[in-house]
JSON list of C-alpha atoms in Angstrom, two decimals:
[
{"chain": "O", "resi": 1, "resn": "ILE", "atom": "CA", "xyz": [-24.39, -5.44, 0.55]},
{"chain": "O", "resi": 2, "resn": "LEU", "atom": "CA", "xyz": [-27.95, -4.16, -0.89]},
{"chain": "O", "resi": 3, "resn": "GLY", "atom": "CA", "xyz": [-29.01, -1.67, 1.80]},
{"chain": "O", "resi": 4, "resn": "GLN", "atom": "CA", "xyz": [-25.64, -0.13, 1.15]},
{"chain": "O", "resi": 5, "resn": "ALA", "atom": "CA", "xyz": [-26.15, 0.12, -2.38]},
{"chain": "O", "resi": 6, "resn": "PHE", "atom": "CA", "xyz": [-29.28, 2.09, -2.32]},
{"chain": "O", "resi": 7, "resn": "PRO", "atom": "CA", "xyz": [-29.40, 3.86, 0.27]},
{"chain": "O", "resi": 8, "resn": "PRO", "atom": "CA", "xyz": [-32.98, 5.56, 1.60]},
{"chain": "O", "resi": 9, "resn": "ASN", "atom": "CA", "xyz": [-30.94, 9.44, 2.51]},
{"chain": "O", "resi": 10, "resn": "LEU", "atom": "CA", "xyz": [-28.32, 9.92, -0.40]},
{"chain": "O", "resi": 11, "resn": "VAL", "atom": "CA", "xyz": [-27.12, 12.55, 1.69]},
{"chain": "O", "resi": 12, "resn": "GLN", "atom": "CA", "xyz": [-26.99, 10.51, 4.59]},
{"chain": "O", "resi": 13, "resn": "ALA", "atom": "CA", "xyz": [-25.05, 7.82, 2.87]},
{"chain": "O", "resi": 14, "resn": "ALA", "atom": "CA", "xyz": [-22.53, 10.80, 1.61]},
{"chain": "O", "resi": 15, "resn": "ALA", "atom": "CA", "xyz": [-21.65, 11.82, 5.46]},
{"chain": "O", "resi": 16, "resn": "GLN", "atom": "CA", "xyz": [-21.66, 8.43, 6.91]},
{"chain": "O", "resi": 17, "resn": "MET", "atom": "CA", "xyz": [-19.36, 7.56, 3.95]},
{"chain": "O", "resi": 18, "resn": "ASN", "atom": "CA", "xyz": [-21.22, 5.01, 1.86]},
{"chain": "O", "resi": 19, "resn": "VAL", "atom": "CA", "xyz": [-19.39, 4.30, -0.50]},
{"chain": "O", "resi": 20, "resn": "LEU", "atom": "CA", "xyz": [-21.18, 1.76, -2.94]},
{"chain": "O", "resi": 21, "resn": "GLY", "atom": "CA", "xyz": [-23.91, 4.07, -2.49]},
{"chain": "O", "resi": 22, "resn": "LEU", "atom": "CA", "xyz": [-22.62, 6.93, -3.73]},
{"chain": "O", "resi": 23, "resn": "VAL", "atom": "CA", "xyz": [-21.55, 4.38, -6.75]},
{"chain": "O", "resi": 24, "resn": "THR", "atom": "CA", "xyz": [-25.09, 3.42, -7.62]},
{"chain": "O", "resi": 25, "resn": "PHE", "atom": "CA", "xyz": [-26.82, 6.61, -7.53]},
{"chain": "O", "resi": 26, "resn": "SER", "atom": "CA", "xyz": [-24.01, 7.89, -9.37]},
{"chain": "O", "resi": 27, "resn": "ILE", "atom": "CA", "xyz": [-24.42, 5.28, -12.15]},
{"chain": "O", "resi": 28, "resn": "PHE", "atom": "CA", "xyz": [-28.38, 5.39, -12.25]},
{"chain": "O", "resi": 29, "resn": "PHE", "atom": "CA", "xyz": [-27.86, 9.66, -12.49]},
{"chain": "O", "resi": 30, "resn": "GLY", "atom": "CA", "xyz": [-25.07, 9.00, -15.63]},
{"chain": "O", "resi": 31, "resn": "PHE", "atom": "CA", "xyz": [-27.10, 6.58, -17.05]},
{"chain": "O", "resi": 32, "resn": "VAL", "atom": "CA", "xyz": [-30.31, 8.93, -16.79]},
{"chain": "O", "resi": 33, "resn": "LEU", "atom": "CA", "xyz": [-28.52, 11.41, -17.72]},
{"chain": "O", "resi": 34, "resn": "SER", "atom": "CA", "xyz": [-27.17, 9.72, -21.40]},
{"chain": "O", "resi": 35, "resn": "GLN", "atom": "CA", "xyz": [-30.17, 9.90, -22.37]},
{"chain": "O", "resi": 36, "resn": "ALA", "atom": "CA", "xyz": [-31.61, 12.60, -22.12]},
{"chain": "O", "resi": 37, "resn": "PRO", "atom": "CA", "xyz": [-31.49, 15.93, -24.59]},
{"chain": "O", "resi": 38, "resn": "ALA", "atom": "CA", "xyz": [-28.35, 17.38, -25.85]},
{"chain": "O", "resi": 39, "resn": "GLU", "atom": "CA", "xyz": [-29.95, 21.08, -24.78]},
{"chain": "O", "resi": 40, "resn": "THR", "atom": "CA", "xyz": [-30.95, 19.70, -21.07]},
{"chain": "O", "resi": 41, "resn": "GLY", "atom": "CA", "xyz": [-27.89, 16.67, -20.34]},
{"chain": "O", "resi": 42, "resn": "GLY", "atom": "CA", "xyz": [-25.23, 19.02, -22.13]},
{"chain": "O", "resi": 43, "resn": "PRO", "atom": "CA", "xyz": [-25.13, 22.27, -19.54]},
{"chain": "O", "resi": 44, "resn": "LEU", "atom": "CA", "xyz": [-25.55, 19.94, -16.47]},
{"chain": "O", "resi": 45, "resn": "ILE", "atom": "CA", "xyz": [-22.65, 16.96, -18.26]},
{"chain": "O", "resi": 46, "resn": "GLN", "atom": "CA", "xyz": [-19.98, 20.18, -18.30]},
{"chain": "O", "resi": 47, "resn": "GLY", "atom": "CA", "xyz": [-20.42, 21.21, -15.21]},
{"chain": "O", "resi": 48, "resn": "VAL", "atom": "CA", "xyz": [-19.97, 17.90, -13.18]},
{"chain": "O", "resi": 49, "resn": "GLU", "atom": "CA", "xyz": [-17.07, 17.53, -16.02]},
{"chain": "O", "resi": 50, "resn": "ARG", "atom": "CA", "xyz": [-15.69, 21.20, -14.30]},
{"chain": "O", "resi": 51, "resn": "LEU", "atom": "CA", "xyz": [-16.22, 20.07, -10.95]},
{"chain": "O", "resi": 52, "resn": "ASN", "atom": "CA", "xyz": [-14.08, 16.02, -11.29]},
{"chain": "O", "resi": 53, "resn": "GLN", "atom": "CA", "xyz": [-11.59, 18.53, -12.74]},
{"chain": "O", "resi": 54, "resn": "VAL", "atom": "CA", "xyz": [-11.48, 20.55, -9.25]},
{"chain": "O", "resi": 55, "resn": "VAL", "atom": "CA", "xyz": [-11.65, 18.08, -7.16]},
{"chain": "O", "resi": 56, "resn": "THR", "atom": "CA", "xyz": [-8.85, 16.15, -9.32]},
{"chain": "O", "resi": 57, "resn": "ARG", "atom": "CA", "xyz": [-6.68, 19.15, -8.12]},
{"chain": "O", "resi": 58, "resn": "MET", "atom": "CA", "xyz": [-7.76, 19.85, -4.82]},
{"chain": "O", "resi": 59, "resn": "VAL", "atom": "CA", "xyz": [-6.58, 15.85, -4.03]},
{"chain": "O", "resi": 60, "resn": "GLU", "atom": "CA", "xyz": [-3.32, 16.24, -5.87]},
{"chain": "O", "resi": 61, "resn": "ILE", "atom": "CA", "xyz": [-3.09, 19.13, -2.78]},
{"chain": "O", "resi": 62, "resn": "VAL", "atom": "CA", "xyz": [-4.14, 16.90, -0.60]},
{"chain": "O", "resi": 63, "resn": "LEU", "atom": "CA", "xyz": [-1.63, 14.27, -1.53]},
{"chain": "O", "resi": 64, "resn": "LYS", "atom": "CA", "xyz": [1.60, 16.72, -0.34]},
{"chain": "O", "resi": 65, "resn": "LEU", "atom": "CA", "xyz": [0.01, 16.56, 3.51]},
{"chain": "O", "resi": 66, "resn": "THR", "atom": "CA", "xyz": [-0.53, 12.68, 2.90]},
{"chain": "O", "resi": 67, "resn": "PRO", "atom": "CA", "xyz": [2.78, 11.61, 4.03]},
{"chain": "O", "resi": 68, "resn": "VAL", "atom": "CA", "xyz": [2.83, 13.85, 7.18]},
{"chain": "O", "resi": 69, "resn": "GLY", "atom": "CA", "xyz": [-0.31, 12.84, 8.20]},
{"chain": "O", "resi": 70, "resn": "VAL", "atom": "CA", "xyz": [0.29, 8.77, 8.20]},
{"chain": "O", "resi": 71, "resn": "PHE", "atom": "CA", "xyz": [3.60, 9.06, 9.80]},
{"chain": "O", "resi": 72, "resn": "ALA", "atom": "CA", "xyz": [1.90, 11.44, 12.82]},
{"chain": "O", "resi": 73, "resn": "LEU", "atom": "CA", "xyz": [-1.31, 8.81, 12.66]},
{"chain": "O", "resi": 74, "resn": "ILE", "atom": "CA", "xyz": [1.58, 5.71, 13.09]},
{"chain": "O", "resi": 75, "resn": "ALA", "atom": "CA", "xyz": [4.02, 7.60, 15.76]},
{"chain": "O", "resi": 76, "resn": "SER", "atom": "CA", "xyz": [0.78, 8.05, 18.03]},
{"chain": "O", "resi": 77, "resn": "ALA", "atom": "CA", "xyz": [-0.79, 4.48, 18.02]},
{"chain": "O", "resi": 78, "resn": "ILE", "atom": "CA", "xyz": [3.12, 3.36, 19.23]},
{"chain": "O", "resi": 79, "resn": "ALA", "atom": "CA", "xyz": [3.85, 6.32, 22.00]},
{"chain": "O", "resi": 80, "resn": "GLU", "atom": "CA", "xyz": [0.81, 4.82, 23.26]},
{"chain": "O", "resi": 81, "resn": "SER", "atom": "CA", "xyz": [1.42, 0.99, 23.34]},
{"chain": "O", "resi": 82, "resn": "CYS", "atom": "CA", "xyz": [2.58, -0.32, 26.89]},
{"chain": "O", "resi": 83, "resn": "ASP", "atom": "CA", "xyz": [5.17, -2.17, 25.23]},
{"chain": "O", "resi": 84, "resn": "ILE", "atom": "CA", "xyz": [6.64, 0.14, 22.76]},
{"chain": "O", "resi": 85, "resn": "GLY", "atom": "CA", "xyz": [9.75, -2.66, 21.40]},
{"chain": "O", "resi": 86, "resn": "ALA", "atom": "CA", "xyz": [6.86, -5.50, 21.42]},
{"chain": "O", "resi": 87, "resn": "MET", "atom": "CA", "xyz": [4.32, -3.63, 19.88]},
{"chain": "O", "resi": 88, "resn": "ALA", "atom": "CA", "xyz": [7.10, -2.55, 17.04]},
{"chain": "O", "resi": 89, "resn": "LYS", "atom": "CA", "xyz": [7.83, -5.88, 16.88]},
{"chain": "O", "resi": 90, "resn": "ALA", "atom": "CA", "xyz": [4.26, -6.93, 15.86]},
{"chain": "O", "resi": 91, "resn": "ILE", "atom": "CA", "xyz": [3.86, -4.21, 13.76]},
{"chain": "O", "resi": 92, "resn": "ALA", "atom": "CA", "xyz": [6.87, -4.70, 11.75]},
{"chain": "O", "resi": 93, "resn": "LEU", "atom": "CA", "xyz": [6.20, -8.91, 11.19]},
{"chain": "O", "resi": 94, "resn": "TYR", "atom": "CA", "xyz": [2.02, -7.20, 10.77]},
{"chain": "O", "resi": 95, "resn": "MET", "atom": "CA", "xyz": [3.30, -5.06, 8.02]},
{"chain": "O", "resi": 96, "resn": "VAL", "atom": "CA", "xyz": [5.89, -8.00, 6.23]},
{"chain": "O", "resi": 97, "resn": "THR", "atom": "CA", "xyz": [3.08, -9.92, 6.07]},
{"chain": "O", "resi": 98, "resn": "VAL", "atom": "CA", "xyz": [1.09, -7.31, 3.86]},
{"chain": "O", "resi": 99, "resn": "CYS", "atom": "CA", "xyz": [3.52, -6.01, 2.01]},
{"chain": "O", "resi": 100, "resn": "VAL", "atom": "CA", "xyz": [4.35, -10.63, 1.34]},
{"chain": "O", "resi": 101, "resn": "GLY", "atom": "CA", "xyz": [0.48, -10.72, 0.67]},
{"chain": "O", "resi": 102, "resn": "LEU", "atom": "CA", "xyz": [-0.12, -7.24, -1.95]},
{"chain": "O", "resi": 103, "resn": "GLY", "atom": "CA", "xyz": [2.90, -8.37, -3.97]},
{"chain": "O", "resi": 104, "resn": "LEU", "atom": "CA", "xyz": [1.57, -11.79, -4.70]},
{"chain": "O", "resi": 105, "resn": "GLN", "atom": "CA", "xyz": [-1.66, -10.47, -5.02]},
{"chain": "O", "resi": 106, "resn": "GLY", "atom": "CA", "xyz": [-0.26, -7.35, -7.96]},
{"chain": "O", "resi": 107, "resn": "LEU", "atom": "CA", "xyz": [2.79, -9.46, -9.31]},
{"chain": "O", "resi": 108, "resn": "GLY", "atom": "CA", "xyz": [1.52, -12.39, -9.49]},
{"chain": "O", "resi": 109, "resn": "VAL", "atom": "CA", "xyz": [-2.28, -12.95, -9.59]},
{"chain": "O", "resi": 110, "resn": "LEU", "atom": "CA", "xyz": [-3.69, -10.11, -11.32]},
{"chain": "O", "resi": 111, "resn": "PRO", "atom": "CA", "xyz": [-0.46, -10.39, -14.15]},
{"chain": "O", "resi": 112, "resn": "CYS", "atom": "CA", "xyz": [-1.74, -14.05, -14.57]},
{"chain": "O", "resi": 113, "resn": "ILE", "atom": "CA", "xyz": [-5.29, -13.28, -15.21]},
{"chain": "O", "resi": 114, "resn": "TYR", "atom": "CA", "xyz": [-3.73, -10.47, -17.83]},
{"chain": "O", "resi": 115, "resn": "ALA", "atom": "CA", "xyz": [-2.08, -12.90, -19.48]},
{"chain": "O", "resi": 116, "resn": "ILE", "atom": "CA", "xyz": [-4.81, -15.57, -19.58]},
{"chain": "O", "resi": 117, "resn": "ALA", "atom": "CA", "xyz": [-7.44, -12.66, -20.61]},
{"chain": "O", "resi": 118, "resn": "THR", "atom": "CA", "xyz": [-5.25, -11.11, -23.36]},
{"chain": "O", "resi": 119, "resn": "ARG", "atom": "CA", "xyz": [-2.74, -13.11, -24.41]},
{"chain": "O", "resi": 120, "resn": "LYS", "atom": "CA", "xyz": [-0.35, -10.62, -23.56]},
{"chain": "O", "resi": 121, "resn": "ASN", "atom": "CA", "xyz": [2.55, -9.70, -22.04]},
{"chain": "O", "resi": 122, "resn": "PRO", "atom": "CA", "xyz": [1.61, -8.03, -18.40]},
{"chain": "O", "resi": 123, "resn": "ALA", "atom": "CA", "xyz": [5.18, -6.15, -17.55]},
{"chain": "O", "resi": 124, "resn": "HIS", "atom": "CA", "xyz": [3.79, -3.62, -20.15]},
{"chain": "O", "resi": 125, "resn": "VAL", "atom": "CA", "xyz": [1.65, -2.81, -17.73]},
{"chain": "O", "resi": 126, "resn": "LEU", "atom": "CA", "xyz": [3.33, -3.10, -14.82]},
{"chain": "O", "resi": 127, "resn": "ARG", "atom": "CA", "xyz": [5.78, -0.56, -16.10]},
{"chain": "O", "resi": 128, "resn": "ALA", "atom": "CA", "xyz": [3.34, 2.47, -17.38]},
{"chain": "O", "resi": 129, "resn": "PHE", "atom": "CA", "xyz": [1.33, 2.48, -13.78]},
{"chain": "O", "resi": 130, "resn": "THR", "atom": "CA", "xyz": [4.42, 2.43, -12.41]},
{"chain": "O", "resi": 131, "resn": "GLN", "atom": "CA", "xyz": [3.67, 6.17, -11.54]},
{"chain": "O", "resi": 132, "resn": "ALA", "atom": "CA", "xyz": [0.86, 4.81, -10.20]},
{"chain": "O", "resi": 133, "resn": "PHE", "atom": "CA", "xyz": [2.18, 2.49, -8.33]},
{"chain": "O", "resi": 134, "resn": "VAL", "atom": "CA", "xyz": [4.71, 4.53, -5.99]},
{"chain": "O", "resi": 135, "resn": "THR", "atom": "CA", "xyz": [1.46, 7.23, -5.39]},
{"chain": "O", "resi": 136, "resn": "ALA", "atom": "CA", "xyz": [-0.60, 4.31, -4.13]},
{"chain": "O", "resi": 137, "resn": "PHE", "atom": "CA", "xyz": [2.33, 3.50, -1.77]},
{"chain": "O", "resi": 138, "resn": "GLY", "atom": "CA", "xyz": [2.87, 6.62, -0.32]},
{"chain": "O", "resi": 139, "resn": "THR", "atom": "CA", "xyz": [-0.98, 7.39, -0.07]},
{"chain": "O", "resi": 140, "resn": "ASP", "atom": "CA", "xyz": [-2.01, 4.45, 0.31]},
{"chain": "O", "resi": 141, "resn": "SER", "atom": "CA", "xyz": [-5.80, 5.47, -1.00]},
{"chain": "O", "resi": 142, "resn": "SER", "atom": "CA", "xyz": [-6.82, 4.07, -4.45]},
{"chain": "O", "resi": 143, "resn": "SER", "atom": "CA", "xyz": [-9.24, 7.31, -4.52]},
{"chain": "O", "resi": 144, "resn": "ALA", "atom": "CA", "xyz": [-6.07, 9.57, -3.64]},
{"chain": "O", "resi": 145, "resn": "THR", "atom": "CA", "xyz": [-3.86, 7.77, -6.16]},
{"chain": "O", "resi": 146, "resn": "LEU", "atom": "CA", "xyz": [-7.53, 7.78, -8.89]},
{"chain": "O", "resi": 147, "resn": "PRO", "atom": "CA", "xyz": [-6.18, 11.03, -11.03]},
{"chain": "O", "resi": 148, "resn": "VAL", "atom": "CA", "xyz": [-2.46, 9.54, -11.67]},
{"chain": "O", "resi": 149, "resn": "THR", "atom": "CA", "xyz": [-4.00, 6.16, -12.73]},
{"chain": "O", "resi": 150, "resn": "MET", "atom": "CA", "xyz": [-5.90, 7.77, -14.99]},
{"chain": "O", "resi": 151, "resn": "GLN", "atom": "CA", "xyz": [-3.20, 9.53, -16.34]},
{"chain": "O", "resi": 152, "resn": "CYS", "atom": "CA", "xyz": [-0.87, 6.44, -16.83]},
{"chain": "O", "resi": 153, "resn": "ALA", "atom": "CA", "xyz": [-3.77, 4.35, -18.43]},
{"chain": "O", "resi": 154, "resn": "VAL", "atom": "CA", "xyz": [-4.86, 7.41, -21.06]},
{"chain": "O", "resi": 155, "resn": "GLY", "atom": "CA", "xyz": [-1.83, 8.57, -21.86]},
{"chain": "O", "resi": 156, "resn": "LYS", "atom": "CA", "xyz": [0.72, 5.58, -21.39]},
{"chain": "O", "resi": 157, "resn": "LEU", "atom": "CA", "xyz": [-1.97, 3.16, -22.46]},
{"chain": "O", "resi": 158, "resn": "GLY", "atom": "CA", "xyz": [-3.59, 4.59, -24.99]},
{"chain": "O", "resi": 159, "resn": "VAL", "atom": "CA", "xyz": [-7.16, 4.01, -23.01]},
{"chain": "O", "resi": 160, "resn": "SER", "atom": "CA", "xyz": [-9.73, 5.52, -23.96]},
{"chain": "O", "resi": 161, "resn": "GLU", "atom": "CA", "xyz": [-10.67, 8.65, -21.98]},
{"chain": "O", "resi": 162, "resn": "SER", "atom": "CA", "xyz": [-14.62, 7.21, -21.85]},
{"chain": "O", "resi": 163, "resn": "VAL", "atom": "CA", "xyz": [-13.49, 4.57, -20.93]},
{"chain": "O", "resi": 164, "resn": "ALA", "atom": "CA", "xyz": [-10.80, 4.96, -18.47]},
{"chain": "O", "resi": 165, "resn": "ASN", "atom": "CA", "xyz": [-13.36, 8.11, -16.51]},
{"chain": "O", "resi": 166, "resn": "PHE", "atom": "CA", "xyz": [-15.66, 4.50, -16.23]},
{"chain": "O", "resi": 167, "resn": "VAL", "atom": "CA", "xyz": [-13.63, 1.92, -15.45]},
{"chain": "O", "resi": 168, "resn": "LEU", "atom": "CA", "xyz": [-10.96, 3.49, -12.97]},
{"chain": "O", "resi": 169, "resn": "PRO", "atom": "CA", "xyz": [-13.37, 5.84, -11.05]},
{"chain": "O", "resi": 170, "resn": "LEU", "atom": "CA", "xyz": [-15.70, 2.73, -10.26]},
{"chain": "O", "resi": 171, "resn": "GLY", "atom": "CA", "xyz": [-12.41, 0.32, -9.55]},
{"chain": "O", "resi": 172, "resn": "ALA", "atom": "CA", "xyz": [-11.39, 2.84, -7.09]},
{"chain": "O", "resi": 173, "resn": "THR", "atom": "CA", "xyz": [-14.36, 2.32, -5.08]},
{"chain": "O", "resi": 174, "resn": "ILE", "atom": "CA", "xyz": [-15.26, -1.67, -5.58]},
{"chain": "O", "resi": 175, "resn": "ASN", "atom": "CA", "xyz": [-12.94, -3.42, -6.73]},
{"chain": "O", "resi": 176, "resn": "MET", "atom": "CA", "xyz": [-10.46, -2.94, -3.72]},
{"chain": "O", "resi": 177, "resn": "ASN", "atom": "CA", "xyz": [-7.97, -5.98, -3.35]},
{"chain": "O", "resi": 178, "resn": "GLY", "atom": "CA", "xyz": [-5.76, -4.57, -1.17]},
{"chain": "O", "resi": 179, "resn": "THR", "atom": "CA", "xyz": [-8.67, -3.55, 1.77]},
{"chain": "O", "resi": 180, "resn": "ALA", "atom": "CA", "xyz": [-9.60, -6.78, 1.16]},
{"chain": "O", "resi": 181, "resn": "LEU", "atom": "CA", "xyz": [-6.38, -8.75, 2.32]},
{"chain": "O", "resi": 182, "resn": "TYR", "atom": "CA", "xyz": [-5.49, -6.39, 4.46]},
{"chain": "O", "resi": 183, "resn": "GLU", "atom": "CA", "xyz": [-8.94, -6.23, 6.56]},
{"chain": "O", "resi": 184, "resn": "SER", "atom": "CA", "xyz": [-8.58, -10.32, 6.78]},
{"chain": "O", "resi": 185, "resn": "LEU", "atom": "CA", "xyz": [-4.77, -10.05, 7.69]},
{"chain": "O", "resi": 186, "resn": "THR", "atom": "CA", "xyz": [-5.80, -6.85, 10.34]},
{"chain": "O", "resi": 187, "resn": "VAL", "atom": "CA", "xyz": [-8.49, -9.44, 12.18]},
{"chain": "O", "resi": 188, "resn": "ILE", "atom": "CA", "xyz": [-6.06, -12.14, 12.12]},
{"chain": "O", "resi": 189, "resn": "PHE", "atom": "CA", "xyz": [-3.06, -10.58, 13.65]},
{"chain": "O", "resi": 190, "resn": "ILE", "atom": "CA", "xyz": [-6.09, -8.58, 16.24]},
{"chain": "O", "resi": 191, "resn": "ALA", "atom": "CA", "xyz": [-7.11, -12.43, 17.32]},
{"chain": "O", "resi": 192, "resn": "GLN", "atom": "CA", "xyz": [-3.34, -13.18, 17.66]},
{"chain": "O", "resi": 193, "resn": "ARG", "atom": "CA", "xyz": [-2.17, -10.06, 19.89]},
{"chain": "O", "resi": 194, "resn": "HIS", "atom": "CA", "xyz": [-4.81, -11.30, 21.92]},
{"chain": "O", "resi": 195, "resn": "GLY", "atom": "CA", "xyz": [-4.35, -15.37, 21.97]},
{"chain": "O", "resi": 196, "resn": "VAL", "atom": "CA", "xyz": [-7.55, -15.91, 20.48]},
{"chain": "O", "resi": 197, "resn": "GLN", "atom": "CA", "xyz": [-6.67, -19.12, 17.72]},
{"chain": "O", "resi": 198, "resn": "LEU", "atom": "CA", "xyz": [-9.08, -19.00, 14.91]},
{"chain": "O", "resi": 199, "resn": "SER", "atom": "CA", "xyz": [-10.27, -22.42, 13.33]},
{"chain": "O", "resi": 200, "resn": "MET", "atom": "CA", "xyz": [-10.46, -22.55, 9.90]},
{"chain": "O", "resi": 201, "resn": "ALA", "atom": "CA", "xyz": [-13.87, -21.86, 9.54]},
{"chain": "O", "resi": 202, "resn": "GLN", "atom": "CA", "xyz": [-13.15, -18.69, 11.36]},
{"chain": "O", "resi": 203, "resn": "THR", "atom": "CA", "xyz": [-10.46, -17.77, 9.06]},
{"chain": "O", "resi": 204, "resn": "PHE", "atom": "CA", "xyz": [-12.99, -18.83, 6.23]},
{"chain": "O", "resi": 205, "resn": "ILE", "atom": "CA", "xyz": [-15.18, -17.22, 7.60]},
{"chain": "O", "resi": 206, "resn": "VAL", "atom": "CA", "xyz": [-13.18, -13.36, 8.25]},
{"chain": "O", "resi": 207, "resn": "VAL", "atom": "CA", "xyz": [-12.11, -13.44, 4.16]},
{"chain": "O", "resi": 208, "resn": "VAL", "atom": "CA", "xyz": [-15.64, -13.61, 3.08]},
{"chain": "O", "resi": 209, "resn": "THR", "atom": "CA", "xyz": [-16.68, -11.04, 5.30]},
{"chain": "O", "resi": 210, "resn": "GLY", "atom": "CA", "xyz": [-13.81, -8.61, 4.27]},
{"chain": "O", "resi": 211, "resn": "THR", "atom": "CA", "xyz": [-13.85, -9.25, 0.80]},
{"chain": "O", "resi": 212, "resn": "MET", "atom": "CA", "xyz": [-17.32, -8.56, 1.12]},
{"chain": "O", "resi": 213, "resn": "ALA", "atom": "CA", "xyz": [-16.65, -5.07, 3.33]},
{"chain": "O", "resi": 214, "resn": "ALA", "atom": "CA", "xyz": [-14.43, -3.96, 1.04]},
{"chain": "O", "resi": 215, "resn": "VAL", "atom": "CA", "xyz": [-16.83, -3.53, -1.61]},
{"chain": "O", "resi": 216, "resn": "GLY", "atom": "CA", "xyz": [-18.17, -0.34, 0.23]},
{"chain": "O", "resi": 217, "resn": "ALA", "atom": "CA", "xyz": [-15.63, 0.42, 1.88]},
{"chain": "O", "resi": 218, "resn": "ALA", "atom": "CA", "xyz": [-13.95, 3.56, 1.59]},
{"chain": "O", "resi": 219, "resn": "ALA", "atom": "CA", "xyz": [-11.11, 3.89, -0.39]},
{"chain": "O", "resi": 220, "resn": "ILE", "atom": "CA", "xyz": [-8.79, 6.44, 2.10]},
{"chain": "O", "resi": 221, "resn": "PRO", "atom": "CA", "xyz": [-6.67, 5.63, 4.55]}
]
């Protein structure tokens, strides 16, 4: 993880989708830029903000084609299977397991943590982020959902724009609970499909590895 966080070549890290390295560089770059004089850093900050607006608009356009692409990927994988019926049944059980796990995490664990930490009702936050939840379900990407998430946080919850611009992009690339759960379940699913029985110790290693791998995983489908 430390090797990914501090890549020797930033361009190579971007080409290899080393998100953790890009995030580390972005934080350091932003910190140094914030310390620069206004006449030096001001134009660059404005340029970065305009570039962010352009990229956000590009993501919104790509979102419209994502459902078709995801459908094509799943359809091709099922069509290439030798036993389509067995594969469809296995994928259906896998999807149900993932959805149940994500439901427990998103509707159980996280709201409880929020309620304990803030002493407030998490239902208000869940309602405010309804549009972001729907977008995330359709795109399966926290990065693609990020513009909608930021709109909900700032527009519906009244979160400071500066706080949202820092916390949400960072959380979308590093704090990916769903990715950690998905990667762990995928390993267990593949092992079961090939008749491999994982011990408790092996399952624990899979969970820990999946959690650590999610930190540096790309936030795209």
